[in-house]
mmCIF file of C-alpha atoms and ligand atoms in Angstrom:
data_model
loop_
_atom_site.group_PDB
_atom_site.id
_atom_site.type_symbol
_atom_site.label_atom_id
_atom_site.label_comp_id
_atom_site.label_asym_id
_atom_site.label_seq_id
_atom_site.Cartn_x
_atom_site.Cartn_y
_atom_site.Cartn_z
ATOM 1 C CA MET A 1 0.130 -0.144 0.249
ATOM 2 C CA THR A 2 2.784 2.384 0.528
ATOM 3 C CA THR A 3 3.801 2.305 -2.657
ATOM 4 C CA ASP A 4 0.671 2.893 -4.414
ATOM 5 C CA THR A 5 0.094 5.816 -6.725
ATOM 6 C CA VAL A 6 -2.399 8.622 -7.178
ATOM 7 C CA LEU A 7 -3.834 6.817 -9.645
ATOM 8 C CA ASP A 8 -3.670 3.413 -7.457
ATOM 9 C CA ARG A 9 -5.805 5.109 -4.895
ATOM 10 C CA PHE A 10 -8.386 6.387 -6.838
ATOM 11 C CA LEU A 11 -9.411 3.291 -8.813
ATOM 12 C CA ARG A 12 -10.001 1.572 -5.536
ATOM 13 C CA TYR A 13 -12.212 4.327 -3.909
ATOM 14 C CA VAL A 14 -14.005 4.752 -6.970
ATOM 15 C CA GLN A 15 -15.471 1.459 -6.363
ATOM 16 C CA TYR A 16 -17.094 1.888 -3.432
ATOM 17 C CA ASP A 17 -20.857 2.984 -3.616
ATOM 18 C CA THR A 18 -20.722 6.633 -1.654
ATOM 19 C CA ARG A 19 -23.913 8.012 -2.289
ATOM 20 C CA SER A 20 -25.660 10.160 0.074
ATOM 21 C CA ASP A 21 -28.949 10.025 0.240
ATOM 22 C CA GLU A 22 -31.216 13.389 1.284
ATOM 23 C CA ARG A 23 -34.011 11.910 2.621
ATOM 24 C CA SER A 24 -32.703 9.850 5.024
ATOM 25 C CA ASP A 25 -32.289 11.014 8.344
ATOM 26 C CA THR A 26 -29.577 8.889 9.994
ATOM 27 C CA TYR A 27 -25.796 10.262 10.186
ATOM 28 C CA PRO A 28 -23.988 9.879 7.791
ATOM 29 C CA SER A 29 -26.829 9.815 5.666
ATOM 30 C CA THR A 30 -26.234 6.637 3.990
ATOM 31 C CA SER A 31 -24.146 3.202 5.751
ATOM 32 C CA GLN A 32 -22.611 2.450 2.117
ATOM 33 C CA GLN A 33 -20.656 5.882 3.229
ATOM 34 C CA LEU A 34 -18.480 4.037 6.199
ATOM 35 C CA VAL A 35 -17.445 1.009 4.337
ATOM 36 C CA LEU A 36 -14.350 3.409 3.135
ATOM 37 C CA LEU A 37 -13.898 5.570 5.640
ATOM 38 C CA GLU A 38 -13.457 2.503 7.264
ATOM 39 C CA ALA A 39 -11.549 1.165 4.623
ATOM 40 C CA LEU A 40 -10.024 5.134 4.587
ATOM 41 C CA THR A 41 -8.812 4.987 8.705
ATOM 42 C CA ALA A 42 -7.195 1.049 7.937
ATOM 43 C CA GLU A 43 -4.841 2.597 5.032
ATOM 44 C CA LEU A 44 -3.674 5.498 7.418
ATOM 45 C CA ARG A 45 -2.841 3.175 10.070
ATOM 46 C CA ALA A 46 -0.884 0.808 7.942
ATOM 47 C CA LEU A 47 0.803 3.461 6.446
ATOM 48 C CA GLY A 48 1.775 4.491 9.909
ATOM 49 C CA VAL A 49 -0.397 6.924 11.440
ATOM 50 C CA ARG A 50 -1.322 5.156 14.277
ATOM 51 C CA ASP A 51 -4.603 8.148 15.315
ATOM 52 C CA ALA A 52 -5.923 7.089 12.536
ATOM 53 C CA ALA A 53 -9.602 7.025 13.969
ATOM 54 C CA MET A 54 -13.473 6.994 12.790
ATOM 55 C CA ASP A 55 -16.003 8.546 14.892
ATOM 56 C CA GLU A 56 -19.086 7.969 15.665
ATOM 57 C CA HIS A 57 -20.861 10.070 12.820
ATOM 58 C CA GLY A 58 -18.051 8.597 10.303
ATOM 59 C CA TYR A 59 -15.699 11.002 10.428
ATOM 60 C CA VAL A 60 -12.555 9.993 9.720
ATOM 61 C CA MET A 61 -9.708 12.326 11.504
ATOM 62 C CA ALA A 62 -5.777 11.669 11.804
ATOM 63 C CA THR A 63 -2.392 13.108 12.354
ATOM 64 C CA VAL A 64 0.947 13.441 10.664
ATOM 65 C CA PRO A 65 3.018 14.385 13.718
ATOM 66 C CA ALA A 66 5.248 17.448 13.181
ATOM 67 C CA THR A 67 8.658 16.972 11.970
ATOM 68 C CA THR A 68 10.460 20.573 12.171
ATOM 69 C CA SER A 69 11.865 21.677 15.593
ATOM 70 C CA LYS A 70 10.259 24.889 14.922
ATOM 71 C CA ALA A 71 7.695 25.820 17.523
ATOM 72 C CA SER A 72 5.534 27.862 15.710
ATOM 73 C CA VAL A 73 4.226 26.250 12.765
ATOM 74 C CA PRO A 74 0.849 25.916 12.909
ATOM 75 C CA VAL A 75 -1.662 22.966 12.675
ATOM 76 C CA ILE A 76 -2.849 22.739 9.302
ATOM 77 C CA GLY A 77 -5.787 20.268 7.529
ATOM 78 C CA PHE A 78 -6.516 18.731 4.744
ATOM 79 C CA ILE A 79 -10.123 17.824 4.269
ATOM 80 C CA ALA A 80 -11.871 15.784 1.176
ATOM 81 C CA HIS A 81 -15.413 14.324 1.173
ATOM 82 C CA VAL A 82 -16.176 10.831 0.740
ATOM 83 C CA ASP A 83 -19.755 11.051 -1.014
ATOM 84 C CA THR A 84 -21.211 10.549 -4.146
ATOM 85 C CA SER A 85 -24.263 12.897 -5.636
ATOM 86 C CA PRO A 86 -27.285 11.063 -4.789
ATOM 87 C CA GLU A 87 -28.557 12.364 -8.537
ATOM 88 C CA MET A 88 -26.498 9.548 -10.347
ATOM 89 C CA PRO A 89 -26.329 6.059 -9.847
ATOM 90 C CA GLY A 90 -23.305 5.539 -8.300
ATOM 91 C CA ALA A 91 -22.553 1.663 -7.825
ATOM 92 C CA GLY A 92 -21.077 -0.129 -9.878
ATOM 93 C CA VAL A 93 -18.743 2.778 -10.935
ATOM 94 C CA THR A 94 -16.303 1.009 -14.042
ATOM 95 C CA PRO A 95 -13.338 3.380 -14.321
ATOM 96 C CA ILE A 96 -11.114 3.304 -17.797
ATOM 97 C CA VAL A 97 -7.722 4.850 -18.010
ATOM 98 C CA HIS A 98 -7.253 6.768 -21.507
ATOM 99 C CA ALA A 99 -3.951 6.401 -21.704
ATOM 100 C CA ASN A 100 -2.464 9.608 -23.826
ATOM 101 C CA TYR A 101 -4.944 11.522 -24.626
ATOM 102 C CA ASP A 102 -4.958 12.812 -27.959
ATOM 103 C CA GLY A 103 -7.977 14.872 -28.544
ATOM 104 C CA ARG A 104 -10.059 12.005 -29.827
ATOM 105 C CA ASP A 105 -13.705 11.063 -28.584
ATOM 106 C CA LEU A 106 -13.811 9.179 -25.732
ATOM 107 C CA VAL A 107 -16.823 7.050 -26.384
ATOM 108 C CA LEU A 108 -17.858 4.591 -22.879
ATOM 109 C CA PRO A 109 -18.152 1.672 -23.708
ATOM 110 C CA ASP A 110 -21.488 0.640 -21.649
ATOM 111 C CA ASP A 111 -23.737 3.624 -23.326
ATOM 112 C CA PRO A 112 -22.577 4.599 -26.986
ATOM 113 C CA ALA A 113 -24.552 7.604 -26.785
ATOM 114 C CA ALA A 114 -22.064 8.888 -23.510
ATOM 115 C CA VAL A 115 -19.304 10.666 -25.434
ATOM 116 C CA LEU A 116 -16.608 12.925 -23.888
ATOM 117 C CA ARG A 117 -15.874 15.594 -27.375
ATOM 118 C CA LEU A 118 -13.177 18.106 -26.961
ATOM 119 C CA ALA A 119 -15.494 20.480 -28.198
ATOM 120 C CA ASP A 120 -17.638 19.962 -25.478
ATOM 121 C CA ASN A 121 -14.935 19.603 -23.045
ATOM 122 C CA PRO A 122 -13.197 22.827 -23.539
ATOM 123 C CA ALA A 123 -10.860 21.732 -20.435
ATOM 124 C CA LEU A 124 -9.662 18.970 -22.592
ATOM 125 C CA GLN A 125 -7.375 21.039 -24.121
ATOM 126 C CA ASP A 126 -5.020 21.140 -21.371
ATOM 127 C CA GLN A 127 -5.230 17.756 -21.268
ATOM 128 C CA PHE A 128 -2.968 16.466 -24.432
ATOM 129 C CA GLY A 129 -0.795 13.640 -23.404
ATOM 130 C CA HIS A 130 -2.669 13.178 -20.034
ATOM 131 C CA ASP A 131 -4.953 9.889 -18.675
ATOM 132 C CA ILE A 132 -8.092 10.513 -18.433
ATOM 133 C CA VAL A 133 -10.232 8.852 -16.063
ATOM 134 C CA THR A 134 -14.075 8.656 -17.146
ATOM 135 C CA ALA A 135 -16.625 6.139 -15.176
ATOM 136 C CA SER A 136 -17.881 3.703 -18.466
ATOM 137 C CA GLY A 137 -20.804 5.259 -18.974
ATOM 138 C CA LEU A 138 -23.803 4.528 -16.410
ATOM 139 C CA THR A 139 -22.728 5.940 -13.576
ATOM 140 C CA LEU A 140 -20.944 8.962 -12.433
ATOM 141 C CA LEU A 141 -17.289 8.527 -12.152
ATOM 142 C CA GLY A 142 -16.877 9.743 -7.980
ATOM 143 C CA ALA A 143 -13.922 11.925 -9.204
ATOM 144 C CA ASP A 144 -16.269 14.631 -6.796
ATOM 145 C CA ASP A 145 -14.189 14.030 -4.506
ATOM 146 C CA LYS A 146 -12.564 10.904 -4.527
ATOM 147 C CA ALA A 147 -9.736 12.411 -7.038
ATOM 148 C CA GLY A 148 -9.246 14.620 -3.450
ATOM 149 C CA VAL A 149 -9.207 12.078 -0.969
ATOM 150 C CA ALA A 150 -6.657 9.686 -3.008
ATOM 151 C CA GLU A 151 -4.165 12.753 -3.316
ATOM 152 C CA ILE A 152 -4.043 14.052 0.374
ATOM 153 C CA MET A 153 -4.199 10.293 1.054
ATOM 154 C CA THR A 154 -0.935 10.035 -1.416
ATOM 155 C CA ALA A 155 0.598 12.851 -0.095
ATOM 156 C CA VAL A 156 0.577 11.679 3.437
ATOM 157 C CA ALA A 157 2.528 8.002 2.646
ATOM 158 C CA PHE A 158 4.779 10.730 0.926
ATOM 159 C CA LEU A 159 5.668 13.083 3.912
ATOM 160 C CA VAL A 160 5.157 9.741 6.542
ATOM 161 C CA SER A 161 8.310 7.883 3.833
ATOM 162 C CA HIS A 162 10.263 11.448 3.836
ATOM 163 C CA PRO A 163 10.807 12.471 7.460
ATOM 164 C CA GLU A 164 13.583 14.996 6.446
ATOM 165 C CA ILE A 165 11.146 16.757 5.060
ATOM 166 C CA ALA A 166 9.869 19.678 7.534
ATOM 167 C CA HIS A 167 6.484 20.330 7.748
ATOM 168 C CA GLY A 168 4.137 21.100 11.227
ATOM 169 C CA THR A 169 1.952 18.996 12.143
ATOM 170 C CA ILE A 170 -0.702 18.046 9.256
ATOM 171 C CA ARG A 171 -4.403 16.856 10.185
ATOM 172 C CA ILE A 172 -6.083 15.019 8.079
ATOM 173 C CA GLY A 173 -10.172 15.039 7.936
ATOM 174 C CA PHE A 174 -12.092 12.136 5.357
ATOM 175 C CA THR A 175 -16.016 13.493 5.902
ATOM 176 C CA PRO A 176 -19.782 11.726 5.231
ATOM 177 C CA ASP A 177 -22.590 13.370 3.207
ATOM 178 C CA GLU A 178 -20.882 16.894 1.186
ATOM 179 C CA GLU A 179 -23.665 15.992 -1.428
ATOM 180 C CA ILE A 180 -26.889 16.936 0.529
ATOM 181 C CA GLY A 181 -24.752 19.838 2.117
ATOM 182 C CA ARG A 182 -24.358 17.688 5.485
ATOM 183 C CA GLY A 183 -20.870 17.514 5.423
ATOM 184 C CA THR A 184 -19.764 19.585 8.582
ATOM 185 C CA LEU A 185 -23.046 19.131 10.799
ATOM 186 C CA HIS A 186 -20.948 17.225 13.201
ATOM 187 C CA PHE A 187 -17.366 18.279 12.309
ATOM 188 C CA ASP A 188 -15.422 19.106 15.601
ATOM 189 C CA VAL A 189 -13.540 22.094 14.708
ATOM 190 C CA THR A 190 -11.701 21.677 18.212
ATOM 191 C CA LYS A 191 -10.964 17.886 18.178
ATOM 192 C CA PHE A 192 -9.557 18.710 14.613
ATOM 193 C CA GLY A 193 -7.266 21.453 16.131
ATOM 194 C CA ALA A 194 -6.104 23.176 12.668
ATOM 195 C CA ALA A 195 -5.458 26.980 12.501
ATOM 196 C CA VAL A 196 -6.442 26.761 8.885
ATOM 197 C CA ALA A 197 -7.617 23.718 6.446
ATOM 198 C CA TYR A 198 -7.761 23.221 2.925
ATOM 199 C CA THR A 199 -10.535 21.445 1.349
ATOM 200 C CA MET A 200 -9.374 19.206 -1.376
ATOM 201 C CA ASP A 201 -12.300 19.510 -3.750
ATOM 202 C CA GLY A 202 -12.693 21.993 -6.999
ATOM 203 C CA GLY A 203 -11.524 21.723 -10.679
ATOM 204 C CA ASP A 204 -8.759 23.046 -13.269
ATOM 205 C CA VAL A 205 -5.786 22.803 -12.400
ATOM 206 C CA GLY A 206 -4.028 25.642 -10.554
ATOM 207 C CA GLU A 207 -7.325 26.423 -8.756
ATOM 208 C CA LEU A 208 -7.874 28.377 -5.780
ATOM 209 C CA GLU A 209 -11.272 29.593 -4.011
ATOM 210 C CA SER A 210 -11.180 31.825 -1.080
ATOM 211 C CA GLU A 211 -14.639 33.036 -1.956
ATOM 212 C CA SER A 212 -18.367 31.348 -2.103
ATOM 213 C CA PHE A 213 -21.781 32.592 -2.384
ATOM 214 C CA SER A 214 -24.075 33.383 0.385
ATOM 215 C CA ALA A 215 -27.247 31.500 0.203
ATOM 216 C CA ASP A 216 -30.526 31.512 1.415
ATOM 217 C CA ALA A 217 -34.063 29.946 1.143
ATOM 218 C CA MET A 218 -37.173 31.224 1.617
ATOM 219 C CA THR A 219 -40.793 29.610 1.082
ATOM 220 C CA LEU A 220 -43.873 31.718 -0.293
ATOM 221 C CA THR A 221 -47.252 29.889 1.037
ATOM 222 C CA PHE A 222 -49.736 31.409 -0.997
ATOM 223 C CA LEU A 223 -53.206 30.949 0.416
ATOM 224 C CA GLY A 224 -56.351 30.985 -1.103
ATOM 225 C CA PHE A 225 -59.365 29.923 -0.842
ATOM 226 C CA ASN A 226 -61.525 26.477 -2.320
ATOM 227 C CA THR A 227 -65.344 25.317 -2.508
ATOM 228 C CA HIS A 228 -67.217 23.421 -4.422
ATOM 229 C CA PRO A 229 -66.084 24.268 -7.659
ATOM 230 C CA GLY A 230 -69.570 24.419 -9.764
ATOM 231 C CA TYR A 231 -71.029 27.554 -6.675
ATOM 232 C CA ALA A 232 -67.077 28.890 -6.499
ATOM 233 C CA LYS A 233 -67.835 32.105 -8.238
ATOM 234 C CA GLY A 234 -66.980 35.222 -7.081
ATOM 235 C CA ARG A 235 -65.349 33.276 -3.934
ATOM 236 C CA MET A 236 -62.895 30.487 -4.751
ATOM 237 C CA VAL A 237 -59.537 32.263 -5.123
ATOM 238 C CA ASN A 238 -56.917 29.445 -6.306
ATOM 239 C CA ALA A 239 -53.616 29.423 -4.651
ATOM 240 C CA ILE A 240 -52.102 27.586 -7.859
ATOM 241 C CA LYS A 241 -52.831 30.650 -9.753
ATOM 242 C CA LEU A 242 -51.800 32.944 -7.440
ATOM 243 C CA ALA A 243 -48.204 31.068 -7.582
ATOM 244 C CA SER A 244 -48.217 30.424 -11.176
ATOM 245 C CA ALA A 245 -48.226 35.114 -11.483
ATOM 246 C CA PHE A 246 -45.568 35.097 -9.294
ATOM 247 C CA ILE A 247 -43.420 32.990 -10.791
ATOM 248 C CA ALA A 248 -44.584 34.843 -14.702
ATOM 249 C CA ALA A 249 -43.385 38.002 -12.648
ATOM 250 C CA LEU A 250 -40.277 36.912 -11.929
ATOM 251 C CA PRO A 251 -37.809 38.645 -14.326
ATOM 252 C CA GLY A 252 -36.904 36.457 -17.348
ATOM 253 C CA ASP A 253 -33.682 37.767 -18.136
ATOM 254 C CA GLN A 254 -31.932 38.122 -15.486
ATOM 255 C CA LEU A 255 -31.245 36.762 -11.652
ATOM 256 C CA SER A 256 -32.057 33.139 -13.254
ATOM 257 C CA PRO A 257 -29.357 30.590 -13.021
ATOM 258 C CA GLU A 258 -29.541 30.102 -16.422
ATOM 259 C CA THR A 259 -28.973 34.222 -17.201
ATOM 260 C CA THR A 260 -25.951 35.240 -14.799
ATOM 261 C CA ASP A 261 -22.849 33.319 -14.220
ATOM 262 C CA GLY A 262 -19.273 35.141 -13.287
ATOM 263 C CA ARG A 263 -20.083 37.499 -9.696
ATOM 264 C CA GLU A 264 -23.929 38.009 -10.201
ATOM 265 C CA GLY A 265 -26.136 36.268 -8.322
ATOM 266 C CA PHE A 266 -29.805 35.080 -8.475
ATOM 267 C CA VAL A 267 -33.301 33.586 -7.204
ATOM 268 C CA HIS A 268 -34.246 30.198 -8.287
ATOM 269 C CA PRO A 269 -37.728 28.538 -7.780
ATOM 270 C CA TYR A 270 -37.396 24.721 -7.387
ATOM 271 C CA VAL A 271 -40.279 23.059 -5.856
ATOM 272 C CA MET A 272 -43.777 23.961 -5.992
ATOM 273 C CA GLN A 273 -46.398 22.721 -4.057
ATOM 274 C CA SER A 274 -49.675 22.943 -5.523
ATOM 275 C CA GLY A 275 -53.381 22.785 -3.739
ATOM 276 C CA VAL A 276 -56.064 25.168 -4.569
ATOM 277 C CA ASP A 277 -56.365 26.312 -0.833
ATOM 278 C CA ARG A 278 -52.702 26.557 -0.567
ATOM 279 C CA THR A 279 -49.817 26.691 -2.985
ATOM 280 C CA SER A 280 -46.043 26.837 -1.572
ATOM 281 C CA VAL A 281 -42.421 27.787 -3.488
ATOM 282 C CA ARG A 282 -39.327 27.027 -2.560
ATOM 283 C CA LEU A 283 -36.747 29.443 -4.086
ATOM 284 C CA ILE A 284 -32.869 29.329 -3.336
ATOM 285 C CA ILE A 285 -31.068 32.932 -3.215
ATOM 286 C CA ARG A 286 -27.951 33.254 -4.036
ATOM 287 C CA ASP A 287 -25.264 36.091 -4.144
ATOM 288 C CA PHE A 288 -21.790 37.154 -2.979
ATOM 289 C CA GLU A 289 -23.198 40.049 -0.817
ATOM 290 C CA ASP A 290 -25.189 39.741 2.069
ATOM 291 C CA ASP A 291 -26.818 43.029 1.222
ATOM 292 C CA GLY A 292 -27.655 41.798 -2.561
ATOM 293 C CA LEU A 293 -29.186 38.956 -1.077
ATOM 294 C CA LYS A 294 -31.348 41.060 1.029
ATOM 295 C CA LYS A 295 -32.600 42.923 -1.523
ATOM 296 C CA LYS A 296 -33.738 39.858 -3.437
ATOM 297 C CA GLU A 297 -35.252 38.740 -1.396
ATOM 298 C CA GLU A 298 -37.349 42.124 -0.647
ATOM 299 C CA MET A 299 -38.073 42.224 -4.195
ATOM 300 C CA LEU A 300 -39.272 38.776 -3.937
ATOM 301 C CA GLU A 301 -41.440 39.536 -1.290
ATOM 302 C CA THR A 302 -42.474 42.955 -3.110
ATOM 303 C CA LEU A 303 -43.792 40.905 -6.249
ATOM 304 C CA ALA A 304 -45.386 38.190 -4.263
ATOM 305 C CA ARG A 305 -47.330 40.972 -2.026
ATOM 306 C CA SER A 306 -48.386 42.709 -4.989
ATOM 307 C CA VAL A 307 -49.879 39.461 -6.525
ATOM 308 C CA VAL A 308 -51.906 38.886 -3.946
ATOM 309 C CA SER A 309 -53.379 42.218 -3.290
ATOM 310 C CA ARG A 310 -55.314 41.859 -6.635
ATOM 311 C CA HIS A 311 -56.943 39.445 -5.238
ATOM 312 C CA PRO A 312 -59.190 39.937 -2.517
ATOM 313 C CA GLY A 313 -58.971 37.159 0.062
ATOM 314 C CA ALA A 314 -55.453 36.099 -1.061
ATOM 315 C CA SER A 315 -52.312 36.043 1.495
ATOM 316 C CA VAL A 316 -48.932 34.912 1.497
ATOM 317 C CA GLN A 317 -46.350 34.270 4.334
ATOM 318 C CA VAL A 318 -42.714 34.408 3.454
ATOM 319 C CA ALA A 319 -40.203 32.356 5.663
ATOM 320 C CA ILE A 320 -36.409 33.339 5.085
ATOM 321 C CA GLU A 321 -33.962 30.286 6.121
ATOM 322 C CA GLU A 322 -30.295 30.915 6.292
ATOM 323 C CA GLN A 323 -28.416 28.490 4.730
ATOM 324 C CA TYR A 324 -24.543 29.261 4.501
ATOM 325 C CA ARG A 325 -22.219 32.529 4.271
ATOM 326 C CA ASN A 326 -19.603 33.887 1.954
ATOM 327 C CA MET A 327 -16.063 32.277 3.609
ATOM 328 C CA LYS A 328 -13.972 35.332 2.009
ATOM 329 C CA ARG A 329 -15.242 36.995 5.257
ATOM 330 C CA VAL A 330 -13.326 34.867 7.747
ATOM 331 C CA ILE A 331 -10.600 33.610 5.378
ATOM 332 C CA ASP A 332 -9.951 37.538 4.832
ATOM 333 C CA GLY A 333 -8.643 37.734 8.783
ATOM 334 C CA CYS A 334 -6.130 34.479 7.394
ATOM 335 C CA PRO A 335 -4.822 35.885 4.543
ATOM 336 C CA GLU A 336 -1.235 33.527 4.329
ATOM 337 C CA ALA A 337 -3.904 30.991 4.225
ATOM 338 C CA VAL A 338 -4.318 32.312 0.861
ATOM 339 C CA ALA A 339 -1.088 33.138 -0.178
ATOM 340 C CA TYR A 340 1.187 30.416 1.127
ATOM 341 C CA ALA A 341 -1.496 27.627 -1.272
ATOM 342 C CA ALA A 342 -0.648 30.251 -4.361
ATOM 343 C CA ASP A 343 2.645 30.287 -3.676
ATOM 344 C CA ALA A 344 2.395 26.137 -3.522
ATOM 345 C CA ILE A 345 0.518 25.804 -6.668
ATOM 346 C CA ARG A 346 3.262 28.289 -8.107
ATOM 347 C CA ARG A 347 5.687 25.614 -7.054
ATOM 348 C CA ALA A 348 4.227 23.191 -8.542
ATOM 349 C CA GLY A 349 5.094 25.205 -11.933
ATOM 350 C CA LEU A 350 1.308 25.538 -12.163
ATOM 351 C CA GLU A 351 -0.456 28.396 -12.815
ATOM 352 C CA VAL A 352 -3.078 30.435 -9.829
ATOM 353 C CA ARG A 353 -6.560 30.179 -11.138
ATOM 354 C CA SER A 354 -8.690 32.117 -8.708
ATOM 355 C CA ARG A 355 -11.579 31.860 -8.490
ATOM 356 C CA SER A 356 -15.335 32.494 -7.064
ATOM 357 C CA ILE A 357 -17.321 29.794 -6.185
ATOM 358 C CA ARG A 358 -21.125 30.281 -7.219
ATOM 359 C CA GLY A 359 -21.929 27.563 -4.796
ATOM 360 C CA GLY A 360 -20.987 26.679 -0.974
ATOM 361 C CA THR A 361 -18.657 24.206 -0.173
ATOM 362 C CA ASP A 362 -17.663 22.448 3.440
ATOM 363 C CA GLY A 363 -15.351 25.190 3.431
ATOM 364 C CA SER A 364 -17.978 28.156 3.828
ATOM 365 C CA LYS A 365 -19.251 26.365 6.232
ATOM 366 C CA LEU A 366 -15.905 25.215 8.393
ATOM 367 C CA SER A 367 -14.973 28.714 7.974
ATOM 368 C CA PHE A 368 -18.584 30.822 9.721
ATOM 369 C CA MET A 369 -17.164 27.258 12.656
ATOM 370 C CA GLY A 370 -13.919 29.307 13.001
ATOM 371 C CA LEU A 371 -11.081 27.463 10.364
ATOM 372 C CA PRO A 372 -10.899 29.169 7.534
ATOM 373 C CA THR A 373 -11.591 26.732 4.936
ATOM 374 C CA PRO A 374 -10.281 27.637 1.100
ATOM 375 C CA ASN A 375 -10.814 25.162 -1.530
ATOM 376 C CA LEU A 376 -8.272 23.995 -3.640
ATOM 377 C CA PHE A 377 -8.089 21.745 -7.145
ATOM 378 C CA ALA A 378 -8.354 18.230 -7.391
ATOM 379 C CA GLY A 379 -8.842 17.523 -10.824
ATOM 380 C CA GLU A 380 -12.114 16.681 -11.157
ATOM 381 C CA HIS A 381 -14.436 17.889 -14.415
ATOM 382 C CA ASN A 382 -18.363 17.273 -15.190
ATOM 383 C CA PHE A 383 -19.386 16.754 -11.353
ATOM 384 C CA HIS A 384 -22.746 14.441 -10.857
ATOM 385 C CA SER A 385 -22.672 13.748 -14.715
ATOM 386 C CA ARG A 386 -21.916 10.055 -16.240
ATOM 387 C CA LEU A 387 -18.900 12.498 -18.873
ATOM 388 C CA GLU A 388 -17.493 13.210 -15.026
ATOM 389 C CA TRP A 389 -13.600 12.767 -15.929
ATOM 390 C CA VAL A 390 -10.114 13.683 -13.827
ATOM 391 C CA SER A 391 -6.742 13.484 -15.579
ATOM 392 C CA VAL A 392 -4.214 11.068 -13.836
ATOM 393 C CA GLN A 393 -1.461 14.434 -14.137
ATOM 394 C CA ASP A 394 -4.088 16.737 -12.477
ATOM 395 C CA MET A 395 -4.126 14.577 -9.779
ATOM 396 C CA GLU A 396 -0.547 14.105 -9.321
ATOM 397 C CA LYS A 397 0.080 17.569 -9.436
ATOM 398 C CA ALA A 398 -2.634 18.123 -6.782
ATOM 399 C CA THR A 399 -0.985 15.724 -4.954
ATOM 400 C CA GLU A 400 2.690 18.089 -4.584
ATOM 401 C CA VAL A 401 0.658 21.237 -3.470
ATOM 402 C CA ILE A 402 -0.188 19.567 -1.220
ATOM 403 C CA VAL A 403 3.560 19.050 0.158
ATOM 404 C CA HIS A 404 4.353 22.339 -1.201
ATOM 405 C CA LEU A 405 1.779 23.725 1.211
ATOM 406 C CA CYS A 406 3.001 21.708 4.649
ATOM 407 C CA ARG A 407 6.930 22.809 3.551
ATOM 408 C CA ILE A 408 5.861 26.296 2.752
ATOM 409 C CA TRP A 409 3.812 27.147 6.425
ATOM 410 C CA GLU A 410 6.796 25.131 8.137
ATOM 411 C CA GLU A 411 9.405 27.599 5.976
ATOM 412 C CA ARG A 412 7.222 30.529 6.937
ATOM 413 C CA ALA A 413 6.931 30.149 10.516
HETATM 414 ZN ZN1 ZN B 501 -17.279 17.830 -4.085
#
């Protein structure tokens, strides 16, 4: 096991079915995740990481002890999630290594319609000569985030077999249920004990993300009045029509996921539960600024109230839940977390690609729990798709960046 490459590990991990399940009320949401988490614990121990252990929630934590004589080196952590998206089949993944990519179509054998084409995947332009791993056409691959798990494990194996490399205490965390938004629910930041951590869960090589969306959810419940439709004249108020009028009044050419990118936020209705008496609309609201969130929420509420004001007897209830906040606010308080990561990426011979995540990561939550956690590239592409892919050479680079980062924190202390 100590001579395993990042590819060996990755090919092993993707064969575990670790889908999480939003409908479950256990933690972790599926017991199959524990099978991989258990195996990772055993693998860490086999590498000589003696304190590796899984807690009652399934979190695996472990320590690579410091090799430096400096006492002032902060403890840093690396985190990856083991679960895969419940939106796609994840059992029976058959990984395929397409050696020496040359721009050809990569046909996935189990589904002739599943073809990875350069024309549809501009990121493949940077992969000529690399080895590309895909699934076989019927499942996702699980590079999100087993690429991150394999990279961290390989960096650990490298560090423990090279005690001459000076670094501080390194903490490792493997977590369940990220894909259903519960990855940090029981994560014990105090027990983890790091000053800074990095999630290895990003895409393009060189990527460094220290900013995420701020996110709220909103439920608008339109209340009408139901009565026998044959005798409803002048009395019935149909809540389905109220909600439809509200949806129809949303801006058509802006503020939606399908019309925004870059730093623009959006509002997005995604579930409706309809009845004549009461119809509720669930929306998510996203913006990089908390102020922008608020403005969007006020706009939605005004719109909903103006719809019901035209119908005597109709009303609307508004409920807002906070989901997560832009982690930049916390990470800005620890500028070296980002600066050292950028240095590590450059030291690996790569260009730094600083990006804002149009979504959230476990790092967004961890940052507000007191652990500043930027996100680094793991090499994943086409997340949650049967066309998901990762390149072996990108995974090797990510592993190298982890090792450089451990050294840089020691050098600068
Ligand atoms: Zn992920």
